[in-house]
Amino acid sequence: MNQTAHYRFSGPALLPMYGKALLASSKGGRHAAADMPELSADIEGVRTDTAELRRYREVCGFMTSSLCPVTWPHILAFPLHIRLMTDAAFPLPLMGLVHIGNRIEQQRAIRQGEILELRARIANAMDTERGLAFDILTEASSSGHVIWKEYSTLLYRQPTESSGKDGKKQPPEAPQMLSGQATVQAPGNIGYRYGRVSGDMNPIHLHALSAKAFGFPRNIAHGMWSKAHCLALMEKAEGPLEAVTVDTQFKKPFFIPGTGILTWERNSTETPFRLLNKDASAPHLEGSLSRD
């Protein structure tokens, strides 16, 4: 079932697409990487200085600047992502997907007010022991040149027969603290505030009751809010992020309201960073930032 489809996207009509996702109860079952269709979507003439940019800076903690936050194109492209994952040919339920990683490669800083062309497609589907993983590969172009690229990795859980048969696993060692440190406060309404500005209104982020309906004890922070807020804190300490690569793996859920500890290696061109829980015993996310 390797179908190919391409869409010229005209606007962020997210609520109808979320309605489709909630009603797509027939999707699911077991799937393999070979089942993933070749879907893509694009949109031209995207302004980077939308009315939401100021609110996005406030919600994520970015400083006012003539340069866009390195994570901002993810927000601009999010309607394309939802369009792909609510397509009739897409075999997986949107609400059953887990965001496990995000890699951004920015060739140069994007100026506020710059006009972009955005293209997103399903890529790199892979069968793993945890389930079916795939990327949404997004490219932002200016004047015909790709200046920003993102790999958002999602997982559809479906363990294989060999999963969990390797004996007892050793408990992971407590993560080490690095030279830079900052406290991360995630207020109880951050899921709703980030959802409003990003368009990601997944119920697991919005309220404790809606999160419980999906198996969580209470609502959790968006992974991309956690990543953006960590980058905002590091940017304040280390200077602007212009030509950079930021690779992040999302680990344990960050329940809200909650407190975390960001730790990173200061004054380094290759900067590891971690967002840890409040007693620094386990990571919510781990990543690396390299200045190109």
PDB file of C-alpha atoms in Angstrom:
ATOM      1  CA  MET A   1       0.000   0.000   0.000  1.00  0.00           C
ATOM      2  CA  ASN A   2       2.557   2.584  -1.092  1.00  0.00           C
ATOM      3  CA  GLN A   3       0.318   5.416  -2.227  1.00  0.00           C
ATOM      4  CA  THR A   4       1.576   8.782  -3.413  1.00  0.00           C
ATOM      5  CA  ALA A   5      -0.289  12.031  -2.859  1.00  0.00           C
ATOM      6  CA  HIS A   6       0.659  15.688  -2.861  1.00  0.00           C
ATOM      7  CA  TYR A   7      -1.299  18.654  -1.561  1.00  0.00           C
ATOM      8  CA  ARG A   8      -0.957  22.369  -2.168  1.00  0.00           C
ATOM      9  CA  PHE A   9      -2.066  23.633   1.219  1.00  0.00           C
ATOM     10  CA  SER A  10      -4.028  26.872   1.442  1.00  0.00           C
ATOM     11  CA  GLY A  11      -4.424  27.593   5.134  1.00  0.00           C
ATOM     12  CA  PRO A  12      -4.357  26.391   8.758  1.00  0.00           C
ATOM     13  CA  ALA A  13      -7.884  24.941   9.123  1.00  0.00           C
ATOM     14  CA  LEU A  14      -6.792  22.855  12.090  1.00  0.00           C
ATOM     15  CA  LEU A  15     -10.045  22.318  13.983  1.00  0.00           C
ATOM     16  CA  PRO A  16     -11.772  20.366  11.180  1.00  0.00           C
ATOM     17  CA  MET A  17      -8.656  18.218  10.790  1.00  0.00           C
ATOM     18  CA  TYR A  18      -8.562  17.467  14.531  1.00  0.00           C
ATOM     19  CA  GLY A  19     -12.227  16.522  14.277  1.00  0.00           C
ATOM     20  CA  LYS A  20     -11.302  14.023  11.565  1.00  0.00           C
ATOM     21  CA  ALA A  21      -8.527  12.638  13.778  1.00  0.00           C
ATOM     22  CA  LEU A  22     -10.845  12.095  16.750  1.00  0.00           C
ATOM     23  CA  LEU A  23     -13.400  10.356  14.531  1.00  0.00           C
ATOM     24  CA  ALA A  24     -10.844   8.095  12.817  1.00  0.00           C
ATOM     25  CA  SER A  25     -11.467   5.203  15.192  1.00  0.00           C
ATOM     26  CA  SER A  26     -11.242   2.688  12.361  1.00  0.00           C
ATOM     27  CA  LYS A  27      -7.525   3.329  11.952  1.00  0.00           C
ATOM     28  CA  GLY A  28      -5.099   1.227  13.916  1.00  0.00           C
ATOM     29  CA  GLY A  29      -4.170  -2.443  13.976  1.00  0.00           C
ATOM     30  CA  ARG A  30      -0.728  -3.697  13.051  1.00  0.00           C
ATOM     31  CA  HIS A  31       1.228  -1.947  10.316  1.00  0.00           C
ATOM     32  CA  ALA A  32       4.673  -2.183   8.771  1.00  0.00           C
ATOM     33  CA  ALA A  33       6.962   0.452   7.294  1.00  0.00           C
ATOM     34  CA  ALA A  34       5.965  -0.733   3.826  1.00  0.00           C
ATOM     35  CA  ASP A  35       2.378   0.371   4.556  1.00  0.00           C
ATOM     36  CA  MET A  36       3.313   4.022   4.896  1.00  0.00           C
ATOM     37  CA  PRO A  37       2.130   6.120   1.942  1.00  0.00           C
ATOM     38  CA  GLU A  38       4.218   8.752   0.183  1.00  0.00           C
ATOM     39  CA  LEU A  39       2.367  11.888   1.191  1.00  0.00           C
ATOM     40  CA  SER A  40       3.532  15.483   0.929  1.00  0.00           C
ATOM     41  CA  ALA A  41       2.070  18.946   1.279  1.00  0.00           C
ATOM     42  CA  ASP A  42       3.384  22.448   0.765  1.00  0.00           C
ATOM     43  CA  ILE A  43       2.430  26.071   1.111  1.00  0.00           C
ATOM     44  CA  GLU A  44       3.966  29.206  -0.391  1.00  0.00           C
ATOM     45  CA  GLY A  45       4.115  32.812   0.751  1.00  0.00           C
ATOM     46  CA  VAL A  46       4.276  32.061   4.484  1.00  0.00           C
ATOM     47  CA  ARG A  47       5.074  35.145   6.542  1.00  0.00           C
ATOM     48  CA  THR A  48       7.292  34.624   9.561  1.00  0.00           C
ATOM     49  CA  ASP A  49       5.982  37.672  11.463  1.00  0.00           C
ATOM     50  CA  THR A  50       2.452  36.452  12.086  1.00  0.00           C
ATOM     51  CA  ALA A  51       0.335  37.765  14.929  1.00  0.00           C
ATOM     52  CA  GLU A  52       1.178  34.593  16.864  1.00  0.00           C
ATOM     53  CA  LEU A  53       4.955  35.166  16.897  1.00  0.00           C
ATOM     54  CA  ARG A  54       4.887  37.580  19.850  1.00  0.00           C
ATOM     55  CA  ARG A  55       2.737  35.191  21.874  1.00  0.00           C
ATOM     56  CA  TYR A  56       4.958  32.266  20.902  1.00  0.00           C
ATOM     57  CA  ARG A  57       8.017  34.141  22.227  1.00  0.00           C
ATOM     58  CA  GLU A  58       6.190  34.834  25.491  1.00  0.00           C
ATOM     59  CA  VAL A  59       4.918  31.275  25.955  1.00  0.00           C
ATOM     60  CA  CYS A  60       8.331  29.708  25.227  1.00  0.00           C
ATOM     61  CA  GLY A  61      10.512  32.377  26.868  1.00  0.00           C
ATOM     62  CA  PHE A  62      12.361  33.670  23.801  1.00  0.00           C
ATOM     63  CA  MET A  63      13.781  37.189  23.839  1.00  0.00           C
ATOM     64  CA  THR A  64      12.503  39.869  21.471  1.00  0.00           C
ATOM     65  CA  SER A  65      14.724  39.875  18.382  1.00  0.00           C
ATOM     66  CA  SER A  66      14.777  40.612  14.660  1.00  0.00           C
ATOM     67  CA  LEU A  67      15.549  36.900  14.204  1.00  0.00           C
ATOM     68  CA  CYS A  68      12.934  34.159  14.495  1.00  0.00           C
ATOM     69  CA  PRO A  69      13.328  31.455  17.156  1.00  0.00           C
ATOM     70  CA  VAL A  70      14.929  28.356  15.664  1.00  0.00           C
ATOM     71  CA  THR A  71      11.763  26.353  16.450  1.00  0.00           C
ATOM     72  CA  TRP A  72       9.324  28.867  14.903  1.00  0.00           C
ATOM     73  CA  PRO A  73       9.110  27.243  11.427  1.00  0.00           C
ATOM     74  CA  HIS A  74       7.839  24.085  13.179  1.00  0.00           C
ATOM     75  CA  ILE A  75       4.787  26.101  14.242  1.00  0.00           C
ATOM     76  CA  LEU A  76       4.299  27.570  10.779  1.00  0.00           C
ATOM     77  CA  ALA A  77       4.456  24.075   9.239  1.00  0.00           C
ATOM     78  CA  PHE A  78       2.300  22.325  11.841  1.00  0.00           C
ATOM     79  CA  PRO A  79      -0.913  22.542   9.735  1.00  0.00           C
ATOM     80  CA  LEU A  80       0.941  20.641   6.994  1.00  0.00           C
ATOM     81  CA  HIS A  81       1.837  17.909   9.494  1.00  0.00           C
ATOM     82  CA  ILE A  82      -1.775  17.522  10.585  1.00  0.00           C
ATOM     83  CA  ARG A  83      -2.933  17.492   6.954  1.00  0.00           C
ATOM     84  CA  LEU A  84      -0.641  14.558   6.193  1.00  0.00           C
ATOM     85  CA  MET A  85      -1.614  12.558   9.281  1.00  0.00           C
ATOM     86  CA  THR A  86      -5.350  13.004   8.712  1.00  0.00           C
ATOM     87  CA  ASP A  87      -5.212  11.964   5.066  1.00  0.00           C
ATOM     88  CA  ALA A  88      -7.449   9.020   4.213  1.00  0.00           C
ATOM     89  CA  ALA A  89      -4.408   7.081   2.999  1.00  0.00           C
ATOM     90  CA  PHE A  90      -2.490   7.572   6.269  1.00  0.00           C
ATOM     91  CA  PRO A  91      -2.944   4.255   8.103  1.00  0.00           C
ATOM     92  CA  LEU A  92      -2.222   5.273  11.703  1.00  0.00           C
ATOM     93  CA  PRO A  93      -4.450   7.002  14.276  1.00  0.00           C
ATOM     94  CA  LEU A  94      -3.162  10.513  14.995  1.00  0.00           C
ATOM     95  CA  MET A  95      -4.084  10.305  18.666  1.00  0.00           C
ATOM     96  CA  GLY A  96      -2.098   7.074  19.038  1.00  0.00           C
ATOM     97  CA  LEU A  97       1.235   8.553  17.930  1.00  0.00           C
ATOM     98  CA  VAL A  98       4.093   9.438  20.302  1.00  0.00           C
ATOM     99  CA  HIS A  99       6.562  12.205  19.479  1.00  0.00           C
ATOM    100  CA  ILE A 100       9.950  10.659  20.330  1.00  0.00           C
ATOM    101  CA  GLY A 101      12.471  12.946  18.632  1.00  0.00           C
ATOM    102  CA  ASN A 102      13.043  16.205  16.800  1.00  0.00           C
ATOM    103  CA  ARG A 103      16.072  17.346  14.812  1.00  0.00           C
ATOM    104  CA  ILE A 104      16.373  20.863  13.380  1.00  0.00           C
ATOM    105  CA  GLU A 105      19.113  21.892  10.949  1.00  0.00           C
ATOM    106  CA  GLN A 106      19.146  25.656  10.423  1.00  0.00           C
ATOM    107  CA  GLN A 107      21.564  26.890   7.753  1.00  0.00           C
ATOM    108  CA  ARG A 108      21.213  30.518   8.816  1.00  0.00           C
ATOM    109  CA  ALA A 109      19.009  32.579  11.070  1.00  0.00           C
ATOM    110  CA  ILE A 110      15.563  33.343   9.662  1.00  0.00           C
ATOM    111  CA  ARG A 111      14.704  37.039   9.753  1.00  0.00           C
ATOM    112  CA  GLN A 112      11.414  38.204  11.209  1.00  0.00           C
ATOM    113  CA  GLY A 113       9.279  39.250   8.237  1.00  0.00           C
ATOM    114  CA  GLU A 114      10.980  36.864   5.802  1.00  0.00           C
ATOM    115  CA  ILE A 115       8.666  34.997   3.397  1.00  0.00           C
ATOM    116  CA  LEU A 116       9.055  31.224   3.308  1.00  0.00           C
ATOM    117  CA  GLU A 117       7.956  28.253   1.253  1.00  0.00           C
ATOM    118  CA  LEU A 118       7.186  25.211   3.421  1.00  0.00           C
ATOM    119  CA  ARG A 119       7.092  21.581   2.329  1.00  0.00           C
ATOM    120  CA  ALA A 120       6.428  18.523   4.507  1.00  0.00           C
ATOM    121  CA  ARG A 121       6.421  14.839   3.660  1.00  0.00           C
ATOM    122  CA  ILE A 122       6.317  11.417   5.310  1.00  0.00           C
ATOM    123  CA  ALA A 123       9.813   9.883   5.281  1.00  0.00           C
ATOM    124  CA  ASN A 124      12.132   7.282   6.800  1.00  0.00           C
ATOM    125  CA  ALA A 125       9.501   4.773   7.967  1.00  0.00           C
ATOM    126  CA  MET A 126      11.159   2.013   9.985  1.00  0.00           C
ATOM    127  CA  ASP A 127      10.020  -1.084  11.864  1.00  0.00           C
ATOM    128  CA  THR A 128      11.522  -1.138  15.367  1.00  0.00           C
ATOM    129  CA  GLU A 129      11.125  -3.249  18.504  1.00  0.00           C
ATOM    130  CA  ARG A 130       8.930  -0.526  19.986  1.00  0.00           C
ATOM    131  CA  GLY A 131       6.751  -0.174  16.913  1.00  0.00           C
ATOM    132  CA  LEU A 132       6.536   1.669  13.612  1.00  0.00           C
ATOM    133  CA  ALA A 133       8.597   4.884  13.566  1.00  0.00           C
ATOM    134  CA  PHE A 134       8.609   7.530  10.859  1.00  0.00           C
ATOM    135  CA  ASP A 135       9.664  11.127  10.251  1.00  0.00           C
ATOM    136  CA  ILE A 136       7.758  14.127   9.083  1.00  0.00           C
ATOM    137  CA  LEU A 137      10.493  15.847   7.089  1.00  0.00           C
ATOM    138  CA  THR A 138       9.870  19.579   6.756  1.00  0.00           C
ATOM    139  CA  GLU A 139      11.868  22.053   4.671  1.00  0.00           C
ATOM    140  CA  ALA A 140      11.635  25.845   4.787  1.00  0.00           C
ATOM    141  CA  SER A 141      12.951  27.656   1.725  1.00  0.00           C
ATOM    142  CA  SER A 142      13.658  31.317   1.068  1.00  0.00           C
ATOM    143  CA  SER A 143      14.124  32.547  -2.511  1.00  0.00           C
ATOM    144  CA  GLY A 144      14.316  28.932  -3.674  1.00  0.00           C
ATOM    145  CA  HIS A 145      17.007  27.842  -1.194  1.00  0.00           C
ATOM    146  CA  VAL A 146      16.384  25.447   1.710  1.00  0.00           C
ATOM    147  CA  ILE A 147      17.539  27.256   4.851  1.00  0.00           C
ATOM    148  CA  TRP A 148      15.828  25.163   7.547  1.00  0.00           C
ATOM    149  CA  LYS A 149      15.093  21.472   7.809  1.00  0.00           C
ATOM    150  CA  GLU A 150      13.348  19.424  10.490  1.00  0.00           C
ATOM    151  CA  TYR A 151      12.910  15.721  11.181  1.00  0.00           C
ATOM    152  CA  SER A 152      10.035  15.133  13.622  1.00  0.00           C
ATOM    153  CA  THR A 153      10.111  11.468  14.591  1.00  0.00           C
ATOM    154  CA  LEU A 154       6.884   9.777  15.682  1.00  0.00           C
ATOM    155  CA  LEU A 155       6.230   6.291  16.977  1.00  0.00           C
ATOM    156  CA  TYR A 156       3.176   4.077  16.639  1.00  0.00           C
ATOM    157  CA  ARG A 157       3.568   1.561  19.454  1.00  0.00           C
ATOM    158  CA  GLN A 158       3.245  -2.078  18.460  1.00  0.00           C
ATOM    159  CA  PRO A 159       5.878  -4.225  20.208  1.00  0.00           C
ATOM    160  CA  THR A 160       7.346  -7.146  18.285  1.00  0.00           C
ATOM    161  CA  GLU A 161       7.416 -10.727  19.542  1.00  0.00           C
ATOM    162  CA  SER A 162      11.076 -10.321  20.516  1.00  0.00           C
ATOM    163  CA  SER A 163      10.427  -7.207  22.616  1.00  0.00           C
ATOM    164  CA  GLY A 164      11.244  -7.640  26.275  1.00  0.00           C
ATOM    165  CA  LYS A 165      12.873 -11.082  25.919  1.00  0.00           C
ATOM    166  CA  ASP A 166      16.432  -9.986  26.659  1.00  0.00           C
ATOM    167  CA  GLY A 167      16.162 -10.498  30.389  1.00  0.00           C
ATOM    168  CA  LYS A 168      16.027  -7.866  33.096  1.00  0.00           C
ATOM    169  CA  LYS A 169      17.425  -4.539  32.074  1.00  0.00           C
ATOM    170  CA  GLN A 170      19.742  -2.658  34.387  1.00  0.00           C
ATOM    171  CA  PRO A 171      18.233   0.555  35.741  1.00  0.00           C
ATOM    172  CA  PRO A 172      19.704   3.588  33.980  1.00  0.00           C
ATOM    173  CA  GLU A 173      22.317   5.655  35.768  1.00  0.00           C
ATOM    174  CA  ALA A 174      21.253   9.037  37.069  1.00  0.00           C
ATOM    175  CA  PRO A 175      22.083  11.730  34.495  1.00  0.00           C
ATOM    176  CA  GLN A 176      25.106  13.912  35.228  1.00  0.00           C
ATOM    177  CA  MET A 177      24.710  17.619  35.828  1.00  0.00           C
ATOM    178  CA  LEU A 178      26.623  19.812  33.378  1.00  0.00           C
ATOM    179  CA  SER A 179      28.233  23.219  33.848  1.00  0.00           C
ATOM    180  CA  GLY A 180      25.167  25.313  32.952  1.00  0.00           C
ATOM    181  CA  GLN A 181      21.965  25.017  34.946  1.00  0.00           C
ATOM    182  CA  ALA A 182      18.551  26.681  35.003  1.00  0.00           C
ATOM    183  CA  THR A 183      15.206  25.930  36.620  1.00  0.00           C
ATOM    184  CA  VAL A 184      12.293  25.184  34.288  1.00  0.00           C
ATOM    185  CA  GLN A 185       8.816  25.974  35.563  1.00  0.00           C
ATOM    186  CA  ALA A 186       5.884  24.486  33.656  1.00  0.00           C
ATOM    187  CA  PRO A 187       2.680  26.096  34.983  1.00  0.00           C
ATOM    188  CA  GLY A 188      -0.583  24.191  34.949  1.00  0.00           C
ATOM    189  CA  ASN A 189      -1.954  26.119  31.971  1.00  0.00           C
ATOM    190  CA  ILE A 190       1.137  25.821  29.760  1.00  0.00           C
ATOM    191  CA  GLY A 191      -0.384  22.980  27.727  1.00  0.00           C
ATOM    192  CA  TYR A 192      -3.411  25.091  26.842  1.00  0.00           C
ATOM    193  CA  ARG A 193      -1.345  28.265  26.223  1.00  0.00           C
ATOM    194  CA  TYR A 194       1.131  26.479  23.974  1.00  0.00           C
ATOM    195  CA  GLY A 195      -1.679  24.603  22.249  1.00  0.00           C
ATOM    196  CA  ARG A 196      -3.447  27.869  21.410  1.00  0.00           C
ATOM    197  CA  VAL A 197      -0.339  29.441  19.876  1.00  0.00           C
ATOM    198  CA  SER A 198       0.956  26.298  18.146  1.00  0.00           C
ATOM    199  CA  GLY A 199      -2.290  24.707  16.987  1.00  0.00           C
ATOM    200  CA  ASP A 200      -1.391  21.434  18.758  1.00  0.00           C
ATOM    201  CA  MET A 201      -4.568  20.872  20.762  1.00  0.00           C
ATOM    202  CA  ASN A 202      -3.956  17.217  21.573  1.00  0.00           C
ATOM    203  CA  PRO A 203      -6.127  16.462  24.653  1.00  0.00           C
ATOM    204  CA  ILE A 204      -3.219  14.914  26.589  1.00  0.00           C
ATOM    205  CA  HIS A 205      -1.745  18.420  26.961  1.00  0.00           C
ATOM    206  CA  LEU A 206      -4.826  20.482  27.749  1.00  0.00           C
ATOM    207  CA  HIS A 207      -6.360  19.258  31.006  1.00  0.00           C
ATOM    208  CA  ALA A 208      -5.916  16.521  33.596  1.00  0.00           C
ATOM    209  CA  LEU A 209      -9.325  15.004  32.795  1.00  0.00           C
ATOM    210  CA  SER A 210      -8.735  14.801  29.050  1.00  0.00           C
ATOM    211  CA  ALA A 211      -5.249  13.394  29.651  1.00  0.00           C
ATOM    212  CA  LYS A 212      -6.687  10.654  31.890  1.00  0.00           C
ATOM    213  CA  ALA A 213      -8.940   9.578  29.026  1.00  0.00           C
ATOM    214  CA  PHE A 214      -5.740   8.697  27.137  1.00  0.00           C
ATOM    215  CA  GLY A 215      -4.073   6.868  30.036  1.00  0.00           C
ATOM    216  CA  PHE A 216      -2.055   9.648  31.693  1.00  0.00           C
ATOM    217  CA  PRO A 217      -2.440  10.492  35.396  1.00  0.00           C
ATOM    218  CA  ARG A 218      -2.562  14.183  34.436  1.00  0.00           C
ATOM    219  CA  ASN A 219      -1.746  16.387  31.473  1.00  0.00           C
ATOM    220  CA  ILE A 220       1.787  16.680  30.124  1.00  0.00           C
ATOM    221  CA  ALA A 221       3.790  19.493  28.549  1.00  0.00           C
ATOM    222  CA  HIS A 222       4.248  19.456  24.777  1.00  0.00           C
ATOM    223  CA  GLY A 223       7.655  18.088  23.851  1.00  0.00           C
ATOM    224  CA  MET A 224       8.186  20.987  21.452  1.00  0.00           C
ATOM    225  CA  TRP A 225       7.396  23.498  24.215  1.00  0.00           C
ATOM    226  CA  SER A 226      10.008  21.827  26.421  1.00  0.00           C
ATOM    227  CA  LYS A 227      12.560  21.919  23.611  1.00  0.00           C
ATOM    228  CA  ALA A 228      11.795  25.531  22.707  1.00  0.00           C
ATOM    229  CA  HIS A 229      11.918  26.697  26.333  1.00  0.00           C
ATOM    230  CA  CYS A 230      15.270  24.968  26.873  1.00  0.00           C
ATOM    231  CA  LEU A 231      16.679  26.645  23.761  1.00  0.00           C
ATOM    232  CA  ALA A 232      15.322  30.018  24.918  1.00  0.00           C
ATOM    233  CA  LEU A 233      17.086  29.647  28.277  1.00  0.00           C
ATOM    234  CA  MET A 234      20.363  28.585  26.647  1.00  0.00           C
ATOM    235  CA  GLU A 235      20.112  31.419  24.127  1.00  0.00           C
ATOM    236  CA  LYS A 236      19.813  33.950  26.945  1.00  0.00           C
ATOM    237  CA  ALA A 237      22.951  32.517  28.562  1.00  0.00           C
ATOM    238  CA  GLU A 238      25.051  31.740  25.482  1.00  0.00           C
ATOM    239  CA  GLY A 239      23.943  34.147  22.739  1.00  0.00           C
ATOM    240  CA  PRO A 240      21.784  33.916  19.594  1.00  0.00           C
ATOM    241  CA  LEU A 241      21.218  30.641  17.762  1.00  0.00           C
ATOM    242  CA  GLU A 242      21.870  31.275  14.067  1.00  0.00           C
ATOM    243  CA  ALA A 243      23.494  28.481  12.009  1.00  0.00           C
ATOM    244  CA  VAL A 244      22.794  25.535  14.318  1.00  0.00           C
ATOM    245  CA  THR A 245      21.755  21.895  14.482  1.00  0.00           C
ATOM    246  CA  VAL A 246      19.613  20.879  17.466  1.00  0.00           C
ATOM    247  CA  ASP A 247      18.912  17.169  17.915  1.00  0.00           C
ATOM    248  CA  THR A 248      16.528  16.142  20.706  1.00  0.00           C
ATOM    249  CA  GLN A 249      15.091  12.885  22.035  1.00  0.00           C
ATOM    250  CA  PHE A 250      11.986  13.041  24.201  1.00  0.00           C
ATOM    251  CA  LYS A 251      12.106  10.760  27.233  1.00  0.00           C
ATOM    252  CA  LYS A 252       9.815  10.718  30.274  1.00  0.00           C
ATOM    253  CA  PRO A 253       6.614  12.818  30.228  1.00  0.00           C
ATOM    254  CA  PHE A 254       6.833  16.241  31.887  1.00  0.00           C
ATOM    255  CA  PHE A 255       3.645  16.372  33.970  1.00  0.00           C
ATOM    256  CA  ILE A 256       2.191  19.819  34.586  1.00  0.00           C
ATOM    257  CA  PRO A 257       2.257  21.798  36.701  1.00  0.00           C
ATOM    258  CA  GLY A 258       5.846  20.764  37.293  1.00  0.00           C
ATOM    259  CA  THR A 259       9.435  21.801  37.842  1.00  0.00           C
ATOM    260  CA  GLY A 260      12.471  20.610  35.939  1.00  0.00           C
ATOM    261  CA  ILE A 261      16.193  21.296  35.781  1.00  0.00           C
ATOM    262  CA  LEU A 262      17.866  22.249  32.517  1.00  0.00           C
ATOM    263  CA  THR A 263      21.568  21.458  32.429  1.00  0.00           C
ATOM    264  CA  TRP A 264      23.967  22.054  29.534  1.00  0.00           C
ATOM    265  CA  GLU A 265      27.670  22.355  28.789  1.00  0.00           C
ATOM    266  CA  ARG A 266      28.542  26.046  28.735  1.00  0.00           C
ATOM    267  CA  ASN A 267      30.748  27.760  26.152  1.00  0.00           C
ATOM    268  CA  SER A 268      30.959  24.778  23.822  1.00  0.00           C
ATOM    269  CA  THR A 269      30.432  24.494  20.049  1.00  0.00           C
ATOM    270  CA  GLU A 270      29.093  20.965  20.651  1.00  0.00           C
ATOM    271  CA  THR A 271      26.664  21.428  23.537  1.00  0.00           C
ATOM    272  CA  PRO A 272      24.899  18.476  25.173  1.00  0.00           C
ATOM    273  CA  PHE A 273      21.807  19.457  27.167  1.00  0.00           C
ATOM    274  CA  ARG A 274      19.204  17.698  29.296  1.00  0.00           C
ATOM    275  CA  LEU A 275      15.923  18.621  30.880  1.00  0.00           C
ATOM    276  CA  LEU A 276      15.732  16.591  34.085  1.00  0.00           C
ATOM    277  CA  ASN A 277      12.968  16.060  36.613  1.00  0.00           C
ATOM    278  CA  LYS A 278      13.072  18.139  39.780  1.00  0.00           C
ATOM    279  CA  ASP A 279      15.321  15.738  41.708  1.00  0.00           C
ATOM    280  CA  ALA A 280      17.625  15.276  38.673  1.00  0.00           C
ATOM    281  CA  SER A 281      17.116  11.497  38.664  1.00  0.00           C
ATOM    282  CA  ALA A 282      15.681  11.079  35.130  1.00  0.00           C
ATOM    283  CA  PRO A 283      15.465  13.067  31.887  1.00  0.00           C
ATOM    284  CA  HIS A 284      12.393  14.530  30.243  1.00  0.00           C
ATOM    285  CA  LEU A 285      14.510  15.190  27.172  1.00  0.00           C
ATOM    286  CA  GLU A 286      18.134  14.893  26.065  1.00  0.00           C
ATOM    287  CA  GLY A 287      19.791  16.599  23.152  1.00  0.00           C
ATOM    288  CA  SER A 288      22.757  18.250  21.557  1.00  0.00           C
ATOM    289  CA  LEU A 289      23.240  21.684  20.024  1.00  0.00           C
ATOM    290  CA  SER A 290      26.034  22.349  17.546  1.00  0.00           C
ATOM    291  CA  ARG A 291      26.897  25.754  16.115  1.00  0.00           C
ATOM    292  CA  ASP A 292      27.861  25.365  12.460  1.00  0.00           C
TER     293      ASP A 292
END
